[in-house]
Amino acid sequence: MATSRGSKGQGETAPAAVRVPHTRRLTIIAKDPGVRLADGAMLFARIEIPAEELAPGPTGYRVKVVDFDATSGRLYKPLQHYQAPDGTLVDPFRAGDGDDVGGLAEAHQARLLADPNFHAQNTYAIVMRILARFEFALGRRVEWGFNGHQLHIAPHAFLDANAFYSNEDSGLLFGYFKGKSGAMVFTSLSHDIVAHETTHALLDGLRDRFTEPSSPDQAAFHEAFADIVALLSVFALPEVVAAILGAPPRGKDDGGKIRGIDPAKLTLAALQNSILAGIAAQLGLELDGLRGNALRQSVLLEPDAGLLARDEFAEPHRRGEVLVAAMMRTALTLWRSRVETLGTFEFEGKGGYYNLDRVIEEGAKVADHLLTMAIRAVDYCPPTDIDFGVYLAAFLTADAELMPDDNRFRYRETLRATFASYGITTPGGGRCADDGSWRAFDAALPVNYARSHFESMLRDKDEVFRFIWDNRRVLGIGTRATIKVGAVRPSIRQSPDGFFVRETVCTYVQIANIFGSEVKSVLGVDRPPELETTRSITAFGGGTIIFDQYGRIKYHIAHQLNDGPRQAKRLASLGEIETAETAFDRRNRFALLHAARAGD
């Protein structure tokens, strides 16, 4: 008698259960081809990313590598083998049987540098690592900033010293060029650059209005945030932290012996001048006319509360460096504070040494924590008109929600003090609590919850719109402008101590297409003399509503349409643009921005 499919007949043995892995490891360049260890070898790492069965490219469910060179008209043949015949996931560029971190053999690293398929794997793996970090931090799947599921990547897109994210092309385009040393330089081999461009695509999905013409801070924020994620994501790799400290990778046969490090290598000045100090080191070495030996060296910018008021820091590239400098100095300060809690011992006849591996571990922990909170902070930002002080308040709120007790290492206290030393403070006007975080929504306000269904509000924009409309007066939302719900995102976040926070993040935008003659009545600010009464402009307002797990408003973080002082600043910024309609080029924004920054 035949046995039905899937059943077990008499005498048959049930097939062994197939274990489906959730992660896989792929080889990448840990930082940049221009960064070398003491013996001259490049720094490689095998990073852990979400597992999936890859199609040639590599192509997965969120990333599609199409290696077409528009300059030469060449389509590179993709690597086919990322799974063995038995389904085992394969790292085709792995060397040896160990973890293979640190410096690889010279012949092997030369092969990787020359292999276009490794360039493709390098970009795929780093993009997936950054995407995974965003999804872990935010507690949900994250959309790209375009209408589609797969981010397209071109590792050798064109002959030019540039790389950029293009919303209209749904992808990341990486250039290559011949450097002044005569060597070919590939931007797709820089961990910093790949992480930076990926962050643009993700931030565009989280807050698509952050690319609109607005204040100088908003013009600078996209670049600054992408730099922060790039630096912290690299710094969170223990291999890179070890290289920062000039330590060789652990050998396979060293027996796990304790290694020591001289405290002199842990001063702020020593760390600032390490490889951490700049993004894209190879580009800085191979291009003429750049500041220093790295494309960006924000971490070397010394604290000065008056920086943002200087004319040179009105320019978006330079302005963004102030935010990056504040974040990276916070990271270094916290790292040194954590190291100081470690005991010292005698090493090679000298006293006062720290355990090197513990120091490395503490540095990676700091970077990982700050990276998680830097990403989570975006959820606590309003959807329009971001500025550095607003982002600081959002960061403090995100950290306080997950780590209420900040007494041990005082992350938030250090963050506030460091940011203040660069002239970045949280908003006033009663919007923030004493600790700098957003003030919680007043539960005594007469919010009408009766007409809304919270289960539907977890995913339905129309249900959220009805709630906002029913409570527009309590929320201070006028009806003069079009109200559009931008996103409804349920999230479950976990803190390092296992504490869970369940929230639903909803954003809405107010859009008013008005004439200059209507500025006073709609925006609550006098019309600038240079703005003609017949000129048409678009004004924005909006807010982020955070619902708790019971469907009650936890925070309402808003930039109201009739906020006169804010709108006055925006109008002044727009006045510095020839015309907002012709000067703003969304398609080429990041290409032009990065080209200008490289040649600054």
Coordinates of C-alpha atoms in Angstrom, one line a residue:
M1 CA 0.0 0.0 0.0
A2 CA 1.4 3.3 -1.0
T3 CA 2.3 5.8 1.7
S4 CA 1.0 9.3 1.3
R5 CA 3.5 12.0 0.8
G6 CA 4.9 13.4 4.0
S7 CA 3.8 10.4 6.1
K8 CA 6.1 7.7 7.5
G9 CA 5.5 4.1 6.2
Q10 CA 6.2 1.0 8.3
G11 CA 9.9 0.4 8.5
E12 CA 10.8 3.8 7.2
T13 CA 13.0 6.2 9.1
A14 CA 11.8 9.8 9.4
P15 CA 14.2 12.2 7.7
A16 CA 16.4 14.2 9.9
A17 CA 15.1 17.7 10.6
V18 CA 16.9 20.3 8.5
R19 CA 18.3 23.1 10.6
V20 CA 17.8 26.5 8.9
P21 CA 20.5 29.0 10.0
H22 CA 19.3 32.5 10.8
T23 CA 22.7 34.1 10.2
R24 CA 25.7 33.6 7.9
R25 CA 29.3 35.0 7.8
L26 CA 30.9 36.7 4.9
T27 CA 34.4 38.2 4.4
I28 CA 34.7 41.9 4.0
I29 CA 37.4 44.6 4.3
A30 CA 37.0 45.8 7.9
K31 CA 37.6 49.4 7.2
D32 CA 39.4 50.6 4.0
P33 CA 42.2 49.3 1.7
G34 CA 44.2 52.3 2.8
V35 CA 44.3 51.2 6.4
R36 CA 47.1 48.7 7.1
L37 CA 48.3 46.8 10.1
A38 CA 51.8 47.0 11.4
D39 CA 53.0 44.3 9.0
G40 CA 51.4 46.1 6.0
A41 CA 48.5 43.7 5.7
M42 CA 45.0 45.0 5.2
L43 CA 42.4 44.5 7.9
F44 CA 39.7 42.0 7.0
A45 CA 36.8 40.6 9.0
R46 CA 34.1 38.0 8.7
I47 CA 30.9 39.6 9.7
E48 CA 27.6 38.0 10.7
I49 CA 24.5 39.0 8.7
P50 CA 21.0 37.6 8.2
A51 CA 21.0 34.3 6.3
E52 CA 19.2 33.9 3.0
E53 CA 19.5 31.7 -0.1
L54 CA 21.2 34.1 -2.5
A55 CA 20.7 34.3 -6.2
P56 CA 23.7 35.3 -8.4
G57 CA 24.8 38.9 -7.8
P58 CA 24.7 38.3 -4.9
T59 CA 20.9 39.0 -4.8
G60 CA 18.7 38.6 -1.8
Y61 CA 15.3 39.7 -0.7
R62 CA 16.4 43.3 0.2
V63 CA 19.6 43.8 -1.8
K64 CA 20.2 43.2 -5.6
V65 CA 23.8 43.6 -6.9
V66 CA 23.9 44.4 -10.6
D67 CA 27.5 45.0 -11.5
F68 CA 27.2 47.2 -14.6
D69 CA 29.9 49.7 -15.4
A70 CA 28.2 52.6 -17.3
T71 CA 31.6 54.1 -18.2
S72 CA 32.9 51.1 -20.1
G73 CA 29.5 49.5 -20.9
R74 CA 30.6 46.3 -19.2
L75 CA 28.4 43.9 -17.2
Y76 CA 30.5 41.8 -14.8
K77 CA 29.5 38.1 -14.6
P78 CA 28.2 37.5 -11.1
L79 CA 29.4 34.8 -8.8
Q80 CA 27.0 31.8 -8.7
H81 CA 28.1 29.8 -5.7
Y82 CA 26.8 31.1 -2.3
Q83 CA 25.2 27.8 -1.3
A84 CA 26.7 24.3 -1.5
P85 CA 24.7 21.5 -3.3
D86 CA 23.5 20.3 0.2
G87 CA 22.2 23.8 1.0
T88 CA 25.1 24.8 3.3
L89 CA 25.8 28.5 3.1
V90 CA 29.2 29.3 1.7
D91 CA 31.6 32.2 2.1
P92 CA 33.4 32.0 -1.3
F93 CA 36.2 34.3 -0.2
R94 CA 37.0 32.8 3.1
A95 CA 40.7 31.9 3.7
G96 CA 41.5 29.0 5.8
D97 CA 39.5 27.2 8.5
G98 CA 39.5 29.7 11.3
D99 CA 37.6 33.0 11.8
D100 CA 40.0 34.6 9.4
V101 CA 39.9 38.1 10.9
G102 CA 42.8 40.5 10.8
G103 CA 45.4 40.4 8.1
L104 CA 45.2 37.8 5.4
A105 CA 48.1 36.4 3.4
E106 CA 49.4 38.9 0.9
A107 CA 48.6 36.7 -2.1
H108 CA 45.0 36.1 -0.9
Q109 CA 44.4 39.8 -0.2
A110 CA 45.7 40.7 -3.6
R111 CA 43.3 38.3 -5.2
L112 CA 40.4 39.8 -3.3
L113 CA 41.3 43.3 -4.3
A114 CA 41.5 42.3 -8.0
D115 CA 38.2 40.3 -8.0
P116 CA 35.1 42.2 -9.0
N117 CA 33.0 39.5 -7.4
F118 CA 34.6 40.2 -4.0
H119 CA 33.8 43.9 -4.5
A120 CA 30.2 42.8 -5.0
Q121 CA 30.2 40.6 -1.9
N122 CA 31.8 43.4 0.1
T123 CA 29.0 45.8 -0.7
Y124 CA 26.2 43.3 -0.2
A125 CA 27.5 42.1 3.2
I126 CA 28.0 45.6 4.5
V127 CA 24.6 46.8 3.3
M128 CA 23.0 43.8 5.0
R129 CA 24.9 44.4 8.2
I130 CA 23.7 48.1 8.4
L131 CA 20.2 47.1 7.5
A132 CA 20.2 44.4 10.2
R133 CA 21.5 47.0 12.8
F134 CA 18.7 49.4 11.9
E135 CA 16.0 46.6 12.2
F136 CA 17.5 45.5 15.5
A137 CA 17.6 49.0 16.9
L138 CA 14.1 49.9 15.7
G139 CA 12.4 46.6 16.5
R140 CA 10.8 46.1 13.1
R141 CA 11.4 45.8 9.4
V142 CA 12.7 49.0 7.8
E143 CA 11.7 50.2 4.4
W144 CA 14.0 51.7 1.8
G145 CA 13.4 55.3 0.8
F146 CA 11.9 54.4 -2.6
N147 CA 8.9 52.4 -3.8
G148 CA 10.4 48.9 -3.9
H149 CA 11.7 46.0 -1.8
Q150 CA 15.3 45.6 -3.2
L151 CA 18.1 48.2 -3.0
H152 CA 20.1 48.0 -6.3
I153 CA 23.8 48.2 -5.9
A154 CA 26.4 48.9 -8.7
P155 CA 29.9 48.3 -7.2
H156 CA 31.6 49.6 -10.4
A157 CA 29.0 52.1 -11.6
F158 CA 31.2 54.8 -13.2
L159 CA 34.7 56.2 -13.5
D160 CA 34.7 59.0 -10.9
A161 CA 35.9 59.6 -7.3
N162 CA 32.3 59.5 -6.0
A163 CA 29.6 57.3 -4.5
F164 CA 26.0 58.1 -3.8
Y165 CA 22.5 57.0 -3.0
S166 CA 19.9 57.8 -5.7
N167 CA 16.2 57.6 -4.7
E168 CA 15.0 57.7 -8.3
D169 CA 17.4 54.9 -9.3
S170 CA 16.5 52.8 -6.2
G171 CA 20.1 52.2 -5.5
L172 CA 23.7 52.9 -4.4
L173 CA 26.2 53.7 -7.1
F174 CA 29.9 53.3 -6.4
G175 CA 32.6 54.9 -8.5
Y176 CA 36.2 54.0 -9.1
F177 CA 39.3 56.0 -10.2
K178 CA 43.0 56.0 -10.6
G179 CA 44.6 57.6 -7.6
K180 CA 47.7 59.8 -7.5
S181 CA 49.8 56.7 -6.6
G182 CA 48.7 55.1 -9.8
A183 CA 46.6 52.5 -8.1
M184 CA 42.9 51.9 -8.9
V185 CA 40.7 53.0 -6.0
F186 CA 37.3 51.4 -5.6
T187 CA 34.8 53.2 -3.3
S188 CA 32.9 49.9 -3.0
L189 CA 35.8 48.5 -0.9
S190 CA 35.5 51.1 1.8
H191 CA 33.4 49.9 4.7
D192 CA 32.9 53.6 5.7
I193 CA 31.5 54.6 2.3
V194 CA 29.2 51.6 1.8
A195 CA 27.8 52.1 5.3
H196 CA 27.4 55.8 4.7
E197 CA 25.4 55.4 1.5
T198 CA 23.3 52.6 3.0
T199 CA 22.3 55.0 5.8
H200 CA 21.1 57.6 3.3
A201 CA 18.8 55.0 1.8
L202 CA 17.4 53.9 5.2
L203 CA 17.0 57.4 6.6
D204 CA 15.2 58.4 3.5
G205 CA 12.8 55.6 4.2
L206 CA 12.3 56.7 7.8
R207 CA 12.0 60.4 7.2
D208 CA 11.6 61.3 3.6
R209 CA 11.0 65.0 4.3
F210 CA 14.6 65.4 5.7
T211 CA 15.8 66.0 2.1
E212 CA 13.5 69.0 1.6
P213 CA 15.0 72.5 1.6
S214 CA 14.8 73.8 5.2
S215 CA 17.3 75.0 7.8
P216 CA 21.1 74.7 7.7
D217 CA 20.9 71.9 10.3
Q218 CA 18.5 69.9 8.1
A219 CA 20.7 70.3 5.1
A220 CA 23.6 69.0 7.2
F221 CA 21.8 66.2 9.1
H222 CA 21.6 63.6 6.3
E223 CA 25.4 63.7 5.8
A224 CA 26.2 63.9 9.6
F225 CA 23.9 61.0 10.5
A226 CA 25.3 58.8 7.7
D227 CA 28.8 59.6 9.0
I228 CA 27.8 58.7 12.6
V229 CA 26.4 55.4 11.6
A230 CA 29.4 54.6 9.3
L231 CA 32.0 55.4 12.0
L232 CA 30.2 53.7 14.9
S233 CA 29.4 50.6 12.8
V234 CA 33.1 50.2 12.0
F235 CA 34.1 51.0 15.5
A236 CA 31.8 48.3 16.8
L237 CA 33.9 45.7 15.1
P238 CA 36.5 44.3 17.6
E239 CA 39.0 43.8 14.8
V240 CA 38.9 47.6 14.1
V241 CA 39.2 48.5 17.8
A242 CA 42.2 46.3 18.1
A243 CA 43.8 48.0 15.0
I244 CA 43.0 51.4 16.6
L245 CA 45.1 50.4 19.5
G246 CA 47.9 49.0 17.4
A247 CA 47.2 45.5 18.6
P248 CA 47.7 42.5 16.3
P249 CA 44.8 40.1 15.8
R250 CA 44.7 37.2 18.2
G251 CA 46.6 34.2 16.8
K252 CA 45.0 30.8 16.7
D253 CA 47.8 29.3 18.8
D254 CA 48.4 32.0 21.3
G255 CA 46.7 30.0 24.1
G256 CA 44.4 32.8 25.1
K257 CA 47.2 34.4 27.1
I258 CA 46.5 37.8 28.7
R259 CA 47.8 40.8 26.7
G260 CA 48.5 44.2 28.2
I261 CA 48.2 47.7 26.9
D262 CA 50.0 50.8 28.0
P263 CA 47.5 53.5 29.3
A264 CA 49.4 56.1 27.2
K265 CA 47.7 54.6 24.2
L266 CA 44.3 55.3 25.6
T267 CA 44.5 59.1 26.0
L268 CA 42.0 61.1 24.1
A269 CA 44.7 62.6 21.8
A270 CA 46.0 59.1 21.0
L271 CA 42.6 57.8 20.1
Q272 CA 41.7 60.9 18.1
N273 CA 44.7 60.4 15.9
S274 CA 44.1 56.7 15.3
I275 CA 42.5 55.2 12.2
L276 CA 39.2 56.1 13.8
A277 CA 39.8 59.7 13.0
G278 CA 38.5 59.7 9.5
I279 CA 36.2 58.1 7.0
A280 CA 37.4 56.8 3.7
A281 CA 41.2 56.9 4.4
Q282 CA 42.1 55.6 1.0
L283 CA 40.2 58.3 -0.8
G284 CA 42.0 60.9 1.3
L285 CA 45.4 59.5 0.4
E286 CA 44.6 59.1 -3.3
L287 CA 42.9 62.4 -4.0
D288 CA 44.5 65.9 -4.1
G289 CA 42.9 68.8 -2.4
L290 CA 41.3 67.0 0.5
R291 CA 41.5 68.1 4.2
G292 CA 44.2 66.0 5.8
N293 CA 44.6 62.3 5.1
A294 CA 40.9 61.3 5.3
L295 CA 37.8 62.5 3.5
R296 CA 36.4 63.6 6.8
Q297 CA 38.1 64.1 10.1
S298 CA 35.3 65.4 12.2
V299 CA 36.5 63.6 15.3
L300 CA 39.5 65.9 15.4
L301 CA 37.3 69.0 15.7
E302 CA 37.8 70.5 19.1
P303 CA 34.9 71.6 21.3
D304 CA 33.7 75.2 20.9
A305 CA 30.2 76.3 21.7
G306 CA 30.4 79.0 19.1
L307 CA 31.2 76.8 16.1
L308 CA 27.7 76.7 14.7
A309 CA 27.5 80.5 14.7
R310 CA 30.6 80.9 12.5
D311 CA 30.2 81.6 8.8
E312 CA 32.2 78.6 7.7
F313 CA 29.9 76.2 9.6
A314 CA 26.8 77.5 7.8
E315 CA 27.9 75.4 4.8
P316 CA 26.2 72.0 5.1
H317 CA 29.3 69.8 4.9
R318 CA 31.2 71.6 7.6
R319 CA 28.1 72.0 9.7
G320 CA 27.5 68.3 9.8
E321 CA 31.0 67.7 11.1
V322 CA 30.0 69.5 14.3
L323 CA 27.3 66.8 15.0
V324 CA 29.7 64.0 14.1
A325 CA 32.5 65.5 16.3
A326 CA 30.1 65.7 19.3
M327 CA 29.0 62.1 18.9
M328 CA 32.5 60.6 18.4
R329 CA 34.0 62.6 21.3
T330 CA 31.2 61.2 23.4
A331 CA 32.1 57.7 22.3
L332 CA 35.8 58.2 23.1
T333 CA 35.0 59.8 26.5
L334 CA 32.7 56.9 27.4
W335 CA 35.2 54.3 26.3
R336 CA 37.9 55.9 28.5
S337 CA 35.5 56.0 31.4
R338 CA 34.6 52.3 31.1
V339 CA 38.3 51.4 30.8
E340 CA 39.1 53.3 34.0
T341 CA 36.8 50.9 35.9
L342 CA 39.0 47.9 34.9
G343 CA 41.7 46.8 37.2
T344 CA 45.4 47.1 36.2
F345 CA 48.2 44.6 36.5
E346 CA 51.9 44.2 35.9
F347 CA 52.8 43.3 32.3
E348 CA 56.3 42.5 31.0
G349 CA 57.9 44.1 34.1
K350 CA 55.8 47.3 34.0
G351 CA 52.9 48.2 36.2
G352 CA 49.6 49.9 35.5
Y353 CA 48.7 48.0 32.4
Y354 CA 45.2 47.2 31.3
N355 CA 43.9 43.9 29.9
L356 CA 44.0 44.6 26.1
D357 CA 41.2 42.3 25.2
R358 CA 38.9 43.8 27.9
V359 CA 39.8 47.3 26.6
I360 CA 38.9 46.2 23.0
E361 CA 35.6 44.7 24.3
E362 CA 34.7 47.9 26.2
G363 CA 35.3 50.0 23.1
A364 CA 33.1 47.8 20.9
K365 CA 30.4 47.9 23.5
V366 CA 30.3 51.7 23.6
A367 CA 30.2 52.0 19.9
D368 CA 27.4 49.3 19.6
H369 CA 25.3 51.0 22.3
L370 CA 25.6 54.5 20.8
L371 CA 24.9 53.1 17.3
T372 CA 21.7 51.5 18.5
M373 CA 20.5 54.7 20.2
A374 CA 21.6 56.9 17.4
I375 CA 19.3 54.9 15.1
R376 CA 16.4 54.6 17.6
A377 CA 16.5 58.3 18.0
V378 CA 15.1 58.8 14.5
D379 CA 11.8 57.4 15.7
Y380 CA 11.6 60.2 18.3
C381 CA 12.2 63.0 15.8
P382 CA 9.4 65.0 14.1
P383 CA 9.0 64.2 10.4
T384 CA 10.0 67.8 9.2
D385 CA 12.6 70.4 9.9
I386 CA 15.1 68.4 11.9
D387 CA 17.8 70.3 13.8
F388 CA 20.7 69.2 16.0
G389 CA 19.1 70.1 19.3
V390 CA 15.9 68.2 18.3
Y391 CA 18.0 65.1 17.4
L392 CA 19.8 65.4 20.8
A393 CA 16.4 65.4 22.6
A394 CA 15.3 62.4 20.6
F395 CA 18.6 60.5 21.4
L396 CA 18.2 61.2 25.1
T397 CA 14.6 60.0 25.0
A398 CA 15.4 56.8 23.1
D399 CA 18.1 55.9 25.6
A400 CA 15.9 56.7 28.6
E401 CA 13.1 54.5 27.4
L402 CA 15.4 51.5 27.1
M403 CA 17.8 52.2 29.9
P404 CA 16.0 54.2 32.7
D405 CA 19.0 53.8 35.1
D406 CA 21.9 55.8 33.7
N407 CA 23.9 55.9 37.0
R408 CA 26.7 53.4 36.2
F409 CA 28.4 54.9 33.2
R410 CA 26.3 58.1 32.8
Y411 CA 25.9 57.9 29.0
R412 CA 23.2 60.6 28.8
E413 CA 25.0 62.9 31.2
T414 CA 28.2 62.6 29.1
L415 CA 26.3 63.0 25.9
R416 CA 24.5 66.2 27.0
A417 CA 27.8 67.7 28.3
T418 CA 29.8 66.9 25.2
F419 CA 27.1 68.2 22.8
A420 CA 26.8 71.4 24.8
S421 CA 30.5 71.9 24.5
Y422 CA 29.9 72.1 20.7
G423 CA 26.9 74.4 21.1
I424 CA 24.2 71.8 20.7
T425 CA 21.5 71.9 23.3
T426 CA 18.0 70.6 23.6
P427 CA 14.9 72.7 22.6
G428 CA 13.5 75.1 25.2
G429 CA 10.0 76.4 25.7
G430 CA 9.0 73.6 28.0
R431 CA 9.3 70.9 25.3
C432 CA 11.9 68.9 27.2
A433 CA 12.2 67.5 30.8
D434 CA 15.0 68.4 33.1
D435 CA 17.1 65.5 31.8
G436 CA 16.9 66.9 28.2
S437 CA 14.5 64.2 26.9
W438 CA 11.1 65.0 25.4
R439 CA 8.4 65.8 27.9
A440 CA 5.9 63.1 28.1
F441 CA 2.4 63.8 26.7
D442 CA 0.0 65.3 29.3
A443 CA -2.3 62.4 30.3
A444 CA -4.8 64.9 31.8
L445 CA -5.6 66.4 28.3
P446 CA -9.1 65.3 27.1
V447 CA -8.0 62.9 24.3
N448 CA -10.8 61.1 22.7
Y449 CA -9.9 57.4 22.4
A450 CA -13.4 56.1 22.2
R451 CA -13.9 56.4 18.5
S452 CA -10.7 54.7 17.4
H453 CA -9.7 51.1 17.4
F454 CA -6.2 50.6 18.6
E455 CA -5.7 47.2 16.9
S456 CA -6.4 48.9 13.6
M457 CA -4.1 51.8 14.5
L458 CA -1.2 49.4 14.7
R459 CA -1.2 49.2 10.9
D460 CA -3.9 51.3 9.3
K461 CA -3.1 54.9 8.3
D462 CA -6.8 55.7 7.8
E463 CA -7.5 54.7 11.4
V464 CA -4.6 56.8 12.7
F465 CA -5.9 59.7 10.5
R466 CA -9.3 59.5 12.1
F467 CA -7.7 59.5 15.6
I468 CA -5.7 62.6 14.7
W469 CA -8.7 64.3 13.1
D470 CA -10.9 63.6 16.2
N471 CA -8.2 65.0 18.5
R472 CA -6.9 67.8 16.3
R473 CA -7.7 70.5 18.8
V474 CA -6.0 68.7 21.7
L475 CA -3.0 68.0 19.5
G476 CA -2.8 71.6 18.3
I477 CA -3.3 70.7 14.6
G478 CA -5.0 73.3 12.4
T479 CA -7.2 72.4 9.4
R480 CA -5.8 75.1 7.0
A481 CA -3.2 72.6 5.6
T482 CA -3.6 69.1 4.2
I483 CA -2.9 66.5 6.8
K484 CA -1.2 63.2 5.6
V485 CA -0.3 60.3 7.8
G486 CA 3.1 59.2 6.7
A487 CA 3.8 56.0 8.5
V488 CA 2.4 53.6 11.1
R489 CA 5.1 51.4 12.6
P490 CA 4.7 49.0 15.5
S491 CA 8.0 48.3 17.3
I492 CA 9.3 46.0 20.0
R493 CA 12.7 47.1 21.4
Q494 CA 14.9 45.3 23.8
S495 CA 17.5 46.8 26.1
P496 CA 20.8 45.2 26.9
D497 CA 19.3 44.0 30.2
G498 CA 16.4 42.2 28.5
F499 CA 13.8 44.9 29.2
F500 CA 11.2 45.2 26.4
V501 CA 9.4 48.4 25.2
R502 CA 6.4 48.1 22.9
E503 CA 5.4 51.2 21.0
T504 CA 3.7 52.3 17.9
V505 CA 5.3 55.1 16.0
C506 CA 3.1 57.2 13.8
T507 CA 4.0 60.3 11.8
Y508 CA 1.9 62.9 10.1
V509 CA 2.7 65.9 7.9
Q510 CA 0.9 69.2 7.3
I511 CA 1.4 70.6 3.9
A512 CA 0.2 74.1 2.9
N513 CA 0.6 75.4 -0.6
I514 CA 0.2 79.2 -0.1
F515 CA 1.1 82.6 -1.6
G516 CA 3.4 85.1 0.0
S517 CA 0.3 87.1 1.0
E518 CA -0.9 84.3 3.2
V519 CA 2.3 83.8 5.2
K520 CA 1.1 85.8 8.2
S521 CA -2.3 84.2 8.5
V522 CA -1.1 80.6 8.0
L523 CA 2.4 80.5 9.4
G524 CA 2.1 83.1 12.1
V525 CA 5.1 85.1 10.9
D526 CA 5.5 88.3 9.0
R527 CA 6.2 88.0 5.3
P528 CA 9.8 88.7 4.5
P529 CA 10.1 91.7 2.2
E530 CA 11.9 89.7 -0.5
L531 CA 9.0 87.2 -0.7
E532 CA 6.6 88.6 -3.2
T533 CA 2.9 88.4 -2.3
T534 CA 2.1 86.5 -5.5
R535 CA 4.9 83.9 -5.1
S536 CA 3.8 80.3 -4.4
I537 CA 5.6 78.4 -1.6
T538 CA 5.0 75.1 0.2
A539 CA 5.1 75.2 4.0
F540 CA 5.4 72.1 6.2
G541 CA 4.4 71.1 9.7
G542 CA 4.0 67.7 11.3
G543 CA 4.6 65.5 14.2
T544 CA 5.4 62.1 15.6
I545 CA 2.9 60.4 17.9
I546 CA 4.3 57.5 20.0
F547 CA 1.5 55.3 21.4
D548 CA 2.3 52.9 24.3
Q549 CA 1.3 49.3 24.4
Y550 CA -2.2 50.2 25.7
G551 CA -2.9 52.6 22.8
R552 CA -2.4 55.8 24.8
I553 CA -0.3 58.7 23.6
K554 CA 3.1 58.6 25.2
Y555 CA 4.8 61.4 23.3
H556 CA 3.6 64.0 20.7
I557 CA 6.8 65.4 19.2
A558 CA 5.5 68.2 16.8
H559 CA 6.6 71.0 14.6
Q560 CA 3.3 72.8 14.2
L561 CA 2.6 74.6 11.0
N562 CA 1.9 78.0 12.7
D563 CA 5.2 77.9 14.7
G564 CA 6.3 81.4 13.8
P565 CA 9.9 81.3 14.9
R566 CA 10.6 78.0 13.1
Q567 CA 8.9 79.1 9.9
A568 CA 10.8 82.4 9.9
K569 CA 14.1 80.5 10.0
R570 CA 12.9 78.2 7.2
L571 CA 11.9 81.2 5.0
A572 CA 15.2 82.8 5.7
S573 CA 17.0 79.7 4.5
L574 CA 14.9 79.4 1.4
G575 CA 15.6 83.0 0.7
E576 CA 19.3 82.1 0.3
I577 CA 18.4 79.6 -2.4
E578 CA 17.9 81.1 -5.9
T579 CA 14.5 79.5 -6.1
A580 CA 13.4 76.5 -4.1
E581 CA 11.9 74.9 -7.2
T582 CA 15.0 74.9 -9.4
A583 CA 17.8 74.7 -6.9
F584 CA 16.5 71.5 -5.3
D585 CA 17.5 68.5 -7.4
R586 CA 16.3 65.3 -5.5
R587 CA 17.6 63.0 -8.2
N588 CA 21.2 64.2 -8.0
R589 CA 21.2 65.7 -4.5
F590 CA 23.6 63.2 -2.9
A591 CA 25.8 62.9 -6.0
L592 CA 26.4 66.7 -6.0
L593 CA 26.7 66.8 -2.3
H594 CA 29.4 64.2 -2.1
A595 CA 31.3 65.5 -5.1
A596 CA 31.4 69.0 -3.5
R597 CA 32.5 67.5 -0.2
A598 CA 35.3 65.5 -1.7
G599 CA 36.7 68.6 -3.5
D600 CA 36.2 71.0 -0.6

